[in-house]
XYZ file of C-alpha atoms in Angstrom:
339
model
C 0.000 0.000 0.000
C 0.888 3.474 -0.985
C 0.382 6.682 1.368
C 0.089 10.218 0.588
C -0.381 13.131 2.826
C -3.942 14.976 2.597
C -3.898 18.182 1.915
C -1.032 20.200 3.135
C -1.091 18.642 6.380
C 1.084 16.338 7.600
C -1.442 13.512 7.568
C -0.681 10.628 5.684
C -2.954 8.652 4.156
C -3.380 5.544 2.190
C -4.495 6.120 -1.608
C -7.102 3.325 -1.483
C -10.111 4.296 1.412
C -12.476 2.477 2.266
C -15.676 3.740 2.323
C -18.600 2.189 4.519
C -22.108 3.663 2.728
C -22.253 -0.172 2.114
C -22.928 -1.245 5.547
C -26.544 -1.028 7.306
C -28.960 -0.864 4.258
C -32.060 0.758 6.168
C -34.353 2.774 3.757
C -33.030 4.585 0.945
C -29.594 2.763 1.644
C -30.731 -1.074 0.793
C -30.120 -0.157 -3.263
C -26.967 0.348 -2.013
C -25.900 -2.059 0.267
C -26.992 -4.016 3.338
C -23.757 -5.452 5.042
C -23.967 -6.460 8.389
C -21.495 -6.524 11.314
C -19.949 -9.808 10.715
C -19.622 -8.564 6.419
C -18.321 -5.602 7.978
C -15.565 -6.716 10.422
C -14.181 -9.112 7.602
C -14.333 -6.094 4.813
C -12.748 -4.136 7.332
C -10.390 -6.899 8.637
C -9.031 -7.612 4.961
C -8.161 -3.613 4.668
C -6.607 -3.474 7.800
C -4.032 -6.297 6.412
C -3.823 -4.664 3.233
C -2.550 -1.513 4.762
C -5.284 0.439 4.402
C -5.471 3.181 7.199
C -8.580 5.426 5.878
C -11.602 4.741 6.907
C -14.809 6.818 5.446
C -18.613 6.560 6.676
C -21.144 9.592 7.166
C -24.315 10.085 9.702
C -26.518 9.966 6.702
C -25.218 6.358 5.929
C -28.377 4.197 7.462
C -29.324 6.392 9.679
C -26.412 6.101 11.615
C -26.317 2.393 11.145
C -23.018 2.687 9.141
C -20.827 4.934 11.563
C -21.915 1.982 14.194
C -21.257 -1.286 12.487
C -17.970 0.227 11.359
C -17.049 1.835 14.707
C -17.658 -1.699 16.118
C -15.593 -3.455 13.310
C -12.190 -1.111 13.652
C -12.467 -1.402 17.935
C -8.892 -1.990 18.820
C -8.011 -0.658 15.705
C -9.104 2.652 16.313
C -6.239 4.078 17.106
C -4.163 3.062 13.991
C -6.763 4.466 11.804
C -7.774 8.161 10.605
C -11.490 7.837 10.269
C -13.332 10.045 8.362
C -17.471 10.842 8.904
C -19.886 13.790 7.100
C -22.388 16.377 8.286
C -25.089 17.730 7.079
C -28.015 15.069 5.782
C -31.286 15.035 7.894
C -31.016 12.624 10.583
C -34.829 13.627 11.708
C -38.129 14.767 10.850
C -37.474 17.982 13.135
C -36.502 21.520 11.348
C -32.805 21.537 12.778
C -32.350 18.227 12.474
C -31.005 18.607 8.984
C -28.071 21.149 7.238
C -25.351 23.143 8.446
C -26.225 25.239 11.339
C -24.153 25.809 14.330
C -27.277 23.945 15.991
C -27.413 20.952 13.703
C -23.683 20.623 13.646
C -22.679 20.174 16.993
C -26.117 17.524 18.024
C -24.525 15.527 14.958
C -21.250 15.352 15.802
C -21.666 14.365 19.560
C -24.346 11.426 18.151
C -21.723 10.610 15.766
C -18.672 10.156 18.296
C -20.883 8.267 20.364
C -22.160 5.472 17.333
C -18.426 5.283 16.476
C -17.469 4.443 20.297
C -14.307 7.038 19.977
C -13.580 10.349 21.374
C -12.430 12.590 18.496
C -13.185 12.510 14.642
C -10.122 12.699 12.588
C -11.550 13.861 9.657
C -15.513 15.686 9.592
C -16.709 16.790 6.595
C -19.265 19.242 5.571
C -21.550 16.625 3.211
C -22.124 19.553 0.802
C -23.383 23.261 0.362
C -26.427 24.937 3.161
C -27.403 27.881 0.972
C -29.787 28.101 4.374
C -27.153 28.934 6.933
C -23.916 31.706 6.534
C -20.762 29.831 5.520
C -19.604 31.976 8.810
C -21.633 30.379 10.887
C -20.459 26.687 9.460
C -17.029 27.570 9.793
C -16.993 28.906 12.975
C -18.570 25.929 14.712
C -16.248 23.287 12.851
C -13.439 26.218 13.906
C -14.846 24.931 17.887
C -15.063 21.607 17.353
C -11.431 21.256 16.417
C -10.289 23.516 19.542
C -12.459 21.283 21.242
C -10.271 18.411 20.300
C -13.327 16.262 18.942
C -12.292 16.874 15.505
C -8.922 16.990 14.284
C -8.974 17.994 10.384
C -11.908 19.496 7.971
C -13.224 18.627 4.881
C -15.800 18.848 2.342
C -17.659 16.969 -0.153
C -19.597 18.073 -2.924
C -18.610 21.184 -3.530
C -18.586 23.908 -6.345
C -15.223 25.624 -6.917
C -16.549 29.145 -5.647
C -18.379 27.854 -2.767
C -15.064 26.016 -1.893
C -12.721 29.125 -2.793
C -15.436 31.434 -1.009
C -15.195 29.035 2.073
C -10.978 28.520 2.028
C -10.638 32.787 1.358
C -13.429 33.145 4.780
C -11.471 30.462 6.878
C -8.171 31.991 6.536
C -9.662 35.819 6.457
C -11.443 34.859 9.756
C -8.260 32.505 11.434
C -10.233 29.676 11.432
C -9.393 25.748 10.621
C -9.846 25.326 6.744
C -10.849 22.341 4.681
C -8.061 20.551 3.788
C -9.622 18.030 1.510
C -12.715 17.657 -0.747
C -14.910 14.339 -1.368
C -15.937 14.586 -5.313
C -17.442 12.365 -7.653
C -14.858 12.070 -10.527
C -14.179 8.355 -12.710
C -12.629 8.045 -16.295
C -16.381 8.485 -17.273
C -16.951 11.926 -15.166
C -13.978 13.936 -15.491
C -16.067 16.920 -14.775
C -13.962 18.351 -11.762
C -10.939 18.660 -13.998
C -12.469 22.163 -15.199
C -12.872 24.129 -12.399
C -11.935 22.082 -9.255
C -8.744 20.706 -10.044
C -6.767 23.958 -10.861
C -8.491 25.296 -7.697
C -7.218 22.300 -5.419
C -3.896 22.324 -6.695
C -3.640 26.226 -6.356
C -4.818 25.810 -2.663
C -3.081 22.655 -1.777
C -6.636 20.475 -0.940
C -6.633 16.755 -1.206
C -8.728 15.097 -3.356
C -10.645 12.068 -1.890
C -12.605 10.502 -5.099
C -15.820 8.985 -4.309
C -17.706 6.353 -7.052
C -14.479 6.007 -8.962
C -16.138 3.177 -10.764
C -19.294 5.502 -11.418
C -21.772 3.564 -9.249
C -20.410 0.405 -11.106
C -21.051 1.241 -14.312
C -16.982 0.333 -14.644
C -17.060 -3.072 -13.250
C -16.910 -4.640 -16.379
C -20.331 -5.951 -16.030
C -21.675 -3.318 -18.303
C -20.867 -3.389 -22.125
C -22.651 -1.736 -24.998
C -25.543 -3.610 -26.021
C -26.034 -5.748 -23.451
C -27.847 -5.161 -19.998
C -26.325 -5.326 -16.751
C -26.663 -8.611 -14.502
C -29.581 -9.084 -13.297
C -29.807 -7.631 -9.188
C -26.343 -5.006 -9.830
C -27.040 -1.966 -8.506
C -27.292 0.202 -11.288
C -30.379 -1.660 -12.387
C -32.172 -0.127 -8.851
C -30.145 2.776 -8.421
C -28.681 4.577 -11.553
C -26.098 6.739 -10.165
C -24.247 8.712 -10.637
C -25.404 10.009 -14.182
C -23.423 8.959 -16.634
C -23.054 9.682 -20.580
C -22.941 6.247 -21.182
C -21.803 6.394 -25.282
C -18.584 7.687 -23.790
C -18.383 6.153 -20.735
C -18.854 2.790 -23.593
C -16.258 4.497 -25.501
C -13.660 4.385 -22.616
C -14.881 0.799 -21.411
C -13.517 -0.514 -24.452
C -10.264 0.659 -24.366
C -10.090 -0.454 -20.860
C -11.345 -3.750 -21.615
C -7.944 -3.537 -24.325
C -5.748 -2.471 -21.581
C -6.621 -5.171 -19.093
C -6.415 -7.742 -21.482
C -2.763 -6.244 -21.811
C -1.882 -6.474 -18.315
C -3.940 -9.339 -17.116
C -5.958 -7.692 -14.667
C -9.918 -6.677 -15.172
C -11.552 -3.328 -16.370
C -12.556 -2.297 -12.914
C -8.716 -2.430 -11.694
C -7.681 -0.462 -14.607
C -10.482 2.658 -13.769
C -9.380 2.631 -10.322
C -5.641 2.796 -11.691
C -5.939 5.078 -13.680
C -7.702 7.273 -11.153
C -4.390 6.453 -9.003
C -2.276 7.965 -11.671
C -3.702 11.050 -11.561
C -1.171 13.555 -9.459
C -4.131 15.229 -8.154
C -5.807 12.648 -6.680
C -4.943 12.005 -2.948
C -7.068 8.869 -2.341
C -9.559 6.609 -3.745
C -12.717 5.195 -1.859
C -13.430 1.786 -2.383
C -17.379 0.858 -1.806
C -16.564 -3.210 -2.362
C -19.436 -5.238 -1.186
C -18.025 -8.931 -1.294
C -14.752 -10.259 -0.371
C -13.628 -11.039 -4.426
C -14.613 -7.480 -5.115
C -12.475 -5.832 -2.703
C -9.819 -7.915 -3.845
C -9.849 -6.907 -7.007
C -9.715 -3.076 -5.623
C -7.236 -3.426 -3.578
C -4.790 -4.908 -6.418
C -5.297 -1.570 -8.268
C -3.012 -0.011 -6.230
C 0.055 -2.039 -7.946
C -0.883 -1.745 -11.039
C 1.337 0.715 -13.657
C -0.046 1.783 -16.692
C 2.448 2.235 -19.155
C 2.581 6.593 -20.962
C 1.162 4.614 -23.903
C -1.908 2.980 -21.893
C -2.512 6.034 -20.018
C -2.245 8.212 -23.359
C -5.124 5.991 -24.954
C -7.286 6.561 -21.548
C -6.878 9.659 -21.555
C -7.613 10.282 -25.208
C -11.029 8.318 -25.373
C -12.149 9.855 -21.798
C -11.393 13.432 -22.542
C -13.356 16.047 -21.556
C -14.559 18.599 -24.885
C -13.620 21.723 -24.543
C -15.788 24.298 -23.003
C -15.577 28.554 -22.218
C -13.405 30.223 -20.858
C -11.075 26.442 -20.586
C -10.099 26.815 -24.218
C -9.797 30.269 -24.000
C -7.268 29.983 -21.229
C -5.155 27.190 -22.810
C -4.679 29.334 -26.054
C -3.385 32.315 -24.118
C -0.814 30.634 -22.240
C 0.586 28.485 -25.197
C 2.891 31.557 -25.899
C 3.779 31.910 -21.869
C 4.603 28.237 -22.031
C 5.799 26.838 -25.479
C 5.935 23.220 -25.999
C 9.421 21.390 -24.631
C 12.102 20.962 -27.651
């Protein structure tokens, strides 16, 4: 296992996570998963020997459900782990028992510490924008929670680039902890964050934790053009994320080429190729069965040859799009081509 620090801080962290929204499967969560403690302890028991030593879950997960079974399956562990939960989802029928206020924040966190039987999150993350309540406001009382000691780093997940920039420019305006990673959607077939996000993370020094890498397993391999998925996969109960699926086909097929090549499977090449990208800081792994996460977990020593990645990256490119073109052609005469 490789490790890579997060962020700017000094925190290092495997590049394969594993993520728990798997675990629990009450309501809305069952198309998703529905792993119980003993699935979880040996998902989480295999990681642990793999050198794995990120761990990612949120409140929202079950209803809480997820943050316990996994709490219960690291135990001893704990301390050899950085775990990783959100805020934010509703987690009640009441008016403050959903968003980002100072309110909704602190009741979640405390219920959070106490389903994951530890004392201190080491990584809480905002689970996405509250146009409701002042970015101020959210700052400041994930600013108290660190001082507090009950969190130790801040994150956030599903972000635009301006709310992010807005809420980086307010946290070091006001002195107050800053986000130091974001959780984003981004696969060979959703390369979206590359236009704005990217150039904003690597100007600001914010880890990138990728979430659905193998777009809500539309890159297992199980999917080909023409043909349905297996009968009882996930995408045929739960199609997410969106996906343009003529090039998401287009990319498949090369990476069908490439892991005939290197004798490994399509899935292992999208999550490699997601692990050669210098911007990303770690991937999140979402394996339900013991084969799967084996398969995952070999990504992480797989090298794609320049050539392979040059054909990825060819037939997953993004088209262009204003002001990104714009911007390239001005600064071809700052920075000519290497001779």
């Amino acid at each position: 296992m490789h490790y890579r620090p997060l962020g700017r801080t000094g925190l290092f962290v495997s590049e394969l996570c594993f993520g728990a929204m798997t675990f629990g499967g009450e309501g809305y969560w069952k198309n998703i998963g529905q792993q119980g403690q003993a699935e979880a302890d040996a998902l989480v028991g295999k990681c642990l020997d793999a050198g794995i030593n990120f761990f990612d879950t949120a409140n929202v997960y079950s209803y809480g459900q997820s943050e316990a079974l996994l709490g219960k399956a690291l135990a001893a562990k704990r301390s050899q782990v950085v775990l990783a939960t959100k805020v934010r989802g509703r987690m009640g029928p009441g008016q403050n028992e959903v968003g980002l206020s100072r309110y909704h924040i602190f009741d979640s966190v405390h219920a959070s510490l106490k389903r994951l039987g530890t004392d201190h999150i080491d990584l809480l993350q905002i689970h996405g924008y509250d146009a409701a309540t002042p970015l101020e406001e959210t700052l400041r009382a994930l600013d108290d929670l660190v001082r507090e000691g009950k969190v130790r780093y801040l994150g956030a997940s599903n972000l635009a680039a301006w709310q992010l920039m807005k809420a980086l420019g307010l946290s070091d305006h006001r002195g107050l902890s800053r986000f130091e990673s974001l959780q984003a959607y981004y696969s060979i077939a959703g390369r979206d964050l590359e236009r704005e996000l990217v150039p904003l993370m690597k100007d600001q020094q914010v880890g990138l934790m990728v979430w659905s890498p193998l777009a809500g397993g539309f890159l297992s391999g199980k999917y080909r053009r023409g043909a349905e998925g297996p009968e009882g996969a996930r995408r045929t109960t739960f199609d997410f994320p969106p996906v343009d699926r003529e090039r998401a086909y287009n990319a498949i097929d090369v990476m069908d080429t490439v892991a005939k090549e290197t004798g490994t499977t399509v899935a292992r090449v999208a999550l490699a190729w997601l692990l050669h990208q210098p911007h990303v800081t770690t991937v999140i792994l979402g394996a339900k069965t013991q084969a799967q996460l084996d398969d995952n977990l070999a990504a992480s020593e797989l090298r794609l040859s320049p050539e392979q990645l040059a054909k990825l990256d060819a037939v997953s490119r993004l088209p262009p799009e204003y002001p990104g073109w714009m911007v390239e052609r001005q600064n071809a005469d700052r920075f000519p081509p290497a001779r």
